[in-house]
């Protein structure tokens, strides 16, 4: 199976299970309605784990542009394939989101909570504070990338590495996910957000495009920081493909990108506040 197709299929599987567990919990008249945050976290962890088991042997099981870029920064994935992987991941996320909508279509019709319906597709922060939301996504993704790279240098009993990654996703969600819904994956948020905007979902809210930059750009900055810190701290063995100078350069790029993104987020937040206070002027 071509690796690009494997990324498309794997990402679709991940979104089908991950978005599906959210739909199960939040939509009316679902037998799992009210299952809560723990159920959602476990569903997402198993979603990633099973997607890796399904097609990981063909593509490495990234399903996340931040992971693909982080691996490329660490010298563990060729840059020439990055764009193809990201395209496959975006298309797979959109396909998975469509399948979730089709599977739960009658339940969307009997659910009045428009925000809950949007949350099935994309993330919404518990407290909308763009700079702090960005920080949350950066921290979560930096830890994800840092941990994935260190997991990769350990020896596990055959077939157990996807289980470890699945539990890593659960750990990040349980400990850090309550602030933004822990996208930590641009494709996981943007692809389904586009589908939410396109699909004929009754009584839906807008796609909240003003917030969309947070779960897309935050993880990309986070992965730069996570990969560069891995390169700095892991200095033993053949598994280290990053030199000190290269790691420092990437760290500086990550810090500058974080500064720029936080400055942009602050300006966006100020503009949103002005629009809310004086809507007639905009």
Short mmCIF file of C-alpha atoms in Angstrom, two decimals:
data_model
loop_
_atom_site.label_atom_id
_atom_site.label_comp_id
_atom_site.label_asym_id
_atom_site.label_seq_id
_atom_site.Cartn_x
_atom_site.Cartn_y
_atom_site.Cartn_z
CA UNK A 1 0.00 0.00 0.00
CA UNK A 2 1.42 3.45 -0.92
CA UNK A 3 2.38 5.42 2.17
CA UNK A 4 0.26 8.45 1.21
CA UNK A 5 -2.84 6.27 0.88
CA UNK A 6 -2.00 4.60 4.19
CA UNK A 7 -1.90 8.02 5.88
CA UNK A 8 -5.27 8.90 4.35
CA UNK A 9 -6.84 5.62 5.53
CA UNK A 10 -5.23 5.72 8.94
CA UNK A 11 -6.28 9.32 9.59
CA UNK A 12 -9.82 8.51 8.48
CA UNK A 13 -9.93 5.57 10.90
CA UNK A 14 -8.58 7.76 13.70
CA UNK A 15 -11.19 10.48 13.10
CA UNK A 16 -14.00 7.93 12.72
CA UNK A 17 -13.26 6.47 16.14
CA UNK A 18 -12.18 9.76 17.78
CA UNK A 19 -14.99 11.92 16.43
CA UNK A 20 -17.33 8.99 16.89
CA UNK A 21 -16.73 8.76 20.62
CA UNK A 22 -17.46 12.49 21.00
CA UNK A 23 -20.68 12.08 19.00
CA UNK A 24 -21.64 9.08 21.13
CA UNK A 25 -21.26 11.12 24.30
CA UNK A 26 -22.78 14.49 23.32
CA UNK A 27 -25.60 13.71 20.89
CA UNK A 28 -29.14 13.22 22.14
CA UNK A 29 -30.70 9.75 22.28
CA UNK A 30 -27.33 8.04 21.87
CA UNK A 31 -27.06 5.06 24.22
CA UNK A 32 -23.69 6.46 25.34
CA UNK A 33 -24.98 10.00 25.96
CA UNK A 34 -23.41 11.63 28.99
CA UNK A 35 -20.43 9.28 29.07
CA UNK A 36 -18.12 12.16 29.95
CA UNK A 37 -14.54 13.27 29.44
CA UNK A 38 -12.90 10.00 30.50
CA UNK A 39 -14.81 8.07 27.85
CA UNK A 40 -13.81 10.62 25.20
CA UNK A 41 -10.15 10.48 26.22
CA UNK A 42 -10.10 6.68 26.11
CA UNK A 43 -11.85 6.70 22.74
CA UNK A 44 -9.23 9.02 21.24
CA UNK A 45 -6.38 6.98 22.69
CA UNK A 46 -7.75 3.77 21.22
CA UNK A 47 -8.47 5.60 17.94
CA UNK A 48 -4.80 6.48 17.50
CA UNK A 49 -3.66 3.05 18.65
CA UNK A 50 -5.93 1.13 16.26
CA UNK A 51 -5.13 3.39 13.32
CA UNK A 52 -1.41 2.72 13.83
CA UNK A 53 -2.07 -1.02 13.99
CA UNK A 54 -4.14 -0.78 10.80
CA UNK A 55 -1.65 0.92 8.47
CA UNK A 56 1.44 1.80 10.51
CA UNK A 57 3.58 -0.76 8.69
CA UNK A 58 3.01 1.09 5.42
CA UNK A 59 3.48 4.74 6.45
CA UNK A 60 4.82 4.77 9.99
CA UNK A 61 1.44 5.84 11.33
CA UNK A 62 1.78 9.61 11.62
CA UNK A 63 -1.83 10.82 11.01
CA UNK A 64 -0.73 14.26 12.19
CA UNK A 65 1.13 17.01 10.28
CA UNK A 66 2.86 18.03 13.51
CA UNK A 67 4.26 14.52 13.95
CA UNK A 68 5.36 14.36 10.31
CA UNK A 69 7.17 17.70 10.53
CA UNK A 70 8.66 16.82 13.93
CA UNK A 71 10.07 13.56 12.61
CA UNK A 72 11.51 15.40 9.60
CA UNK A 73 13.16 17.96 11.89
CA UNK A 74 14.66 15.12 13.92
CA UNK A 75 16.06 13.56 10.73
CA UNK A 76 13.86 10.49 11.01
CA UNK A 77 11.63 11.22 8.01
CA UNK A 78 12.52 12.63 4.56
CA UNK A 79 11.38 16.19 3.94
CA UNK A 80 10.48 15.32 0.36
CA UNK A 81 7.47 13.30 1.57
CA UNK A 82 6.15 15.82 4.10
CA UNK A 83 3.70 17.61 1.78
CA UNK A 84 2.30 14.34 0.44
CA UNK A 85 1.75 13.03 3.95
CA UNK A 86 -0.01 16.22 5.05
CA UNK A 87 -2.33 16.13 2.03
CA UNK A 88 -3.18 12.51 2.80
CA UNK A 89 -3.82 13.36 6.46
CA UNK A 90 -6.10 16.28 5.58
CA UNK A 91 -8.14 14.23 3.12
CA UNK A 92 -8.35 11.35 5.58
CA UNK A 93 -9.54 13.67 8.36
CA UNK A 94 -12.25 15.04 6.10
CA UNK A 95 -13.33 11.53 5.09
CA UNK A 96 -13.44 10.38 8.70
CA UNK A 97 -15.51 13.43 9.69
CA UNK A 98 -17.97 12.71 6.90
CA UNK A 99 -18.36 9.10 8.09
CA UNK A 100 -19.02 10.27 11.65
CA UNK A 101 -21.74 12.62 10.40
CA UNK A 102 -23.30 9.93 8.22
CA UNK A 103 -23.28 7.35 11.01
CA UNK A 104 -24.91 9.68 13.56
CA UNK A 105 -27.09 11.64 11.13
CA UNK A 106 -30.45 11.02 12.91
CA UNK A 107 -28.91 12.06 16.24
CA UNK A 108 -27.66 15.36 14.85
CA UNK A 109 -31.26 16.12 13.89
CA UNK A 110 -32.58 15.63 17.45
CA UNK A 111 -29.75 17.51 19.21
CA UNK A 112 -30.31 21.23 19.80
CA UNK A 113 -26.89 22.10 21.29
CA UNK A 114 -25.10 23.62 18.29
CA UNK A 115 -21.74 23.94 20.08
CA UNK A 116 -21.81 20.29 21.15
CA UNK A 117 -22.42 19.30 17.53
CA UNK A 118 -19.47 21.41 16.41
CA UNK A 119 -17.27 19.87 19.11
CA UNK A 120 -17.66 16.51 17.39
CA UNK A 121 -15.70 17.91 14.46
CA UNK A 122 -13.24 20.39 15.95
CA UNK A 123 -12.01 21.82 19.22
CA UNK A 124 -13.47 24.65 21.26
CA UNK A 125 -11.59 26.09 24.25
CA UNK A 126 -13.16 25.94 27.70
CA UNK A 127 -12.16 29.59 28.14
CA UNK A 128 -11.59 31.48 24.90
CA UNK A 129 -8.31 33.27 25.53
CA UNK A 130 -6.27 33.07 22.34
CA UNK A 131 -2.76 33.59 23.78
CA UNK A 132 -3.32 31.05 26.56
CA UNK A 133 -5.08 28.68 24.19
CA UNK A 134 -2.01 28.84 21.94
CA UNK A 135 0.25 28.08 24.91
CA UNK A 136 -1.86 25.03 25.78
CA UNK A 137 -1.60 23.64 22.25
CA UNK A 138 2.14 24.33 22.11
CA UNK A 139 2.80 22.58 25.42
CA UNK A 140 0.63 19.57 24.56
CA UNK A 141 2.18 19.07 21.14
CA UNK A 142 5.74 19.66 22.34
CA UNK A 143 5.28 16.92 24.93
CA UNK A 144 3.68 14.66 22.32
CA UNK A 145 6.60 15.03 19.90
CA UNK A 146 9.26 14.88 22.61
CA UNK A 147 7.73 11.67 24.01
CA UNK A 148 7.20 10.02 20.61
CA UNK A 149 10.85 10.53 19.72
CA UNK A 150 12.02 9.08 23.03
CA UNK A 151 9.54 6.19 22.76
CA UNK A 152 11.09 5.42 19.38
CA UNK A 153 14.56 4.78 20.88
CA UNK A 154 13.25 2.20 23.37
CA UNK A 155 12.88 -1.50 22.73
CA UNK A 156 9.39 -2.92 23.22
CA UNK A 157 7.99 -6.41 22.93
CA UNK A 158 6.83 -6.87 19.34
CA UNK A 159 3.73 -4.84 18.48
CA UNK A 160 3.50 -2.85 21.72
CA UNK A 161 4.71 0.54 20.48
CA UNK A 162 1.22 1.60 19.22
CA UNK A 163 -0.17 0.80 22.68
CA UNK A 164 2.40 3.11 24.28
CA UNK A 165 1.50 5.91 21.85
CA UNK A 166 -2.20 5.38 22.52
CA UNK A 167 -1.63 5.71 26.26
CA UNK A 168 0.47 8.82 25.61
CA UNK A 169 -2.54 10.40 23.86
CA UNK A 170 -4.73 9.47 26.83
CA UNK A 171 -2.21 10.90 29.31
CA UNK A 172 -2.03 14.24 27.50
CA UNK A 173 -5.83 14.41 27.36
CA UNK A 174 -6.32 13.49 31.00
CA UNK A 175 -3.69 15.91 32.29
CA UNK A 176 -3.68 18.80 29.80
CA UNK A 177 -6.69 18.44 27.51
CA UNK A 178 -9.33 20.28 29.50
CA UNK A 179 -8.27 23.75 28.39
CA UNK A 180 -8.62 23.53 24.61
CA UNK A 181 -9.83 20.00 23.93
CA UNK A 182 -6.22 19.15 23.01
CA UNK A 183 -6.20 19.17 19.23
CA UNK A 184 -2.37 18.66 19.13
CA UNK A 185 -2.94 17.82 15.46
CA UNK A 186 -3.71 20.39 12.73
CA UNK A 187 -5.37 17.86 10.41
CA UNK A 188 -7.53 16.44 13.20
CA UNK A 189 -9.03 19.92 13.73
CA UNK A 190 -8.92 21.66 10.35
CA UNK A 191 -10.17 18.80 8.15
CA UNK A 192 -13.29 18.10 10.25
CA UNK A 193 -13.86 21.85 10.77
CA UNK A 194 -14.08 22.24 7.00
CA UNK A 195 -16.55 19.34 6.86
CA UNK A 196 -18.63 20.90 9.63
CA UNK A 197 -18.89 24.03 7.51
CA UNK A 198 -19.84 22.07 4.38
CA UNK A 199 -22.19 19.37 5.68
CA UNK A 200 -25.96 19.99 5.98
CA UNK A 201 -26.07 19.68 9.78
CA UNK A 202 -29.40 20.97 11.12
CA UNK A 203 -29.15 23.82 13.60
CA UNK A 204 -25.38 24.02 13.48
CA UNK A 205 -23.26 26.91 14.74
CA UNK A 206 -20.66 28.61 12.61
CA UNK A 207 -17.31 26.82 12.28
CA UNK A 208 -15.60 29.38 14.58
CA UNK A 209 -12.96 30.22 12.00
CA UNK A 210 -11.61 33.04 14.17
CA UNK A 211 -10.28 30.38 16.56
CA UNK A 212 -9.09 27.92 13.91
CA UNK A 213 -5.53 29.28 13.79
CA UNK A 214 -4.92 28.07 17.38
CA UNK A 215 -5.23 24.29 16.80
CA UNK A 216 -3.43 24.57 13.44
CA UNK A 217 -0.45 26.81 14.19
CA UNK A 218 -0.03 26.03 17.90
CA UNK A 219 0.79 22.34 17.27
CA UNK A 220 3.22 23.23 14.48
CA UNK A 221 5.17 25.49 16.84
CA UNK A 222 4.97 22.86 19.58
CA UNK A 223 6.43 20.14 17.38
CA UNK A 224 9.43 22.34 16.50
CA UNK A 225 10.14 22.87 20.19
CA UNK A 226 9.60 19.20 21.08
CA UNK A 227 11.86 17.90 18.31
CA UNK A 228 14.62 20.44 19.00
CA UNK A 229 14.62 19.64 22.73
CA UNK A 230 14.88 15.95 21.90
CA UNK A 231 17.92 16.72 19.75
CA UNK A 232 19.53 18.66 22.58
CA UNK A 233 18.87 16.15 25.37
CA UNK A 234 19.42 12.85 23.56
CA UNK A 235 23.12 12.72 22.82
CA UNK A 236 23.84 8.97 22.91
CA UNK A 237 23.68 6.20 20.35
CA UNK A 238 23.06 5.98 16.64
CA UNK A 239 19.40 6.94 17.15
CA UNK A 240 20.34 10.60 17.49
CA UNK A 241 20.28 12.13 14.02
CA UNK A 242 20.45 15.79 15.18
CA UNK A 243 23.62 17.70 15.95
CA UNK A 244 23.90 20.25 18.73
CA UNK A 245 24.07 23.21 16.33
CA UNK A 246 21.13 21.95 14.29
CA UNK A 247 19.07 21.39 17.45
CA UNK A 248 19.87 24.90 18.70
CA UNK A 249 18.90 26.43 15.36
CA UNK A 250 15.55 24.64 15.41
CA UNK A 251 15.01 25.66 19.03
CA UNK A 252 15.60 29.31 18.13
CA UNK A 253 13.20 28.98 15.19
CA UNK A 254 10.62 27.47 17.54
CA UNK A 255 11.01 30.22 20.14
CA UNK A 256 10.75 32.96 17.51
CA UNK A 257 7.70 31.26 15.96
CA UNK A 258 6.10 31.01 19.40
CA UNK A 259 6.73 34.70 20.06
CA UNK A 260 5.23 35.67 16.70
CA UNK A 261 2.20 33.41 17.16
CA UNK A 262 1.52 34.72 20.66
CA UNK A 263 1.76 38.29 19.40
CA UNK A 264 -0.68 37.47 16.60
CA UNK A 265 -3.02 35.73 19.06
CA UNK A 266 -2.99 38.76 21.34
CA UNK A 267 -3.92 41.07 18.46
CA UNK A 268 -6.69 38.69 17.37
CA UNK A 269 -8.06 38.61 20.91
CA UNK A 270 -8.06 42.40 21.09
CA UNK A 271 -9.92 42.60 17.78
CA UNK A 272 -12.54 40.08 18.95
CA UNK A 273 -13.06 42.14 22.11
CA UNK A 274 -13.56 45.32 20.06
CA UNK A 275 -16.07 43.58 17.78
CA UNK A 276 -18.03 42.32 20.78
CA UNK A 277 -18.05 45.77 22.42
CA UNK A 278 -18.87 47.74 19.25
CA UNK A 279 -20.39 45.33 16.68
CA UNK A 280 -21.95 48.18 14.67
CA UNK A 281 -18.47 49.36 13.64
CA UNK A 282 -17.51 46.00 12.06
#
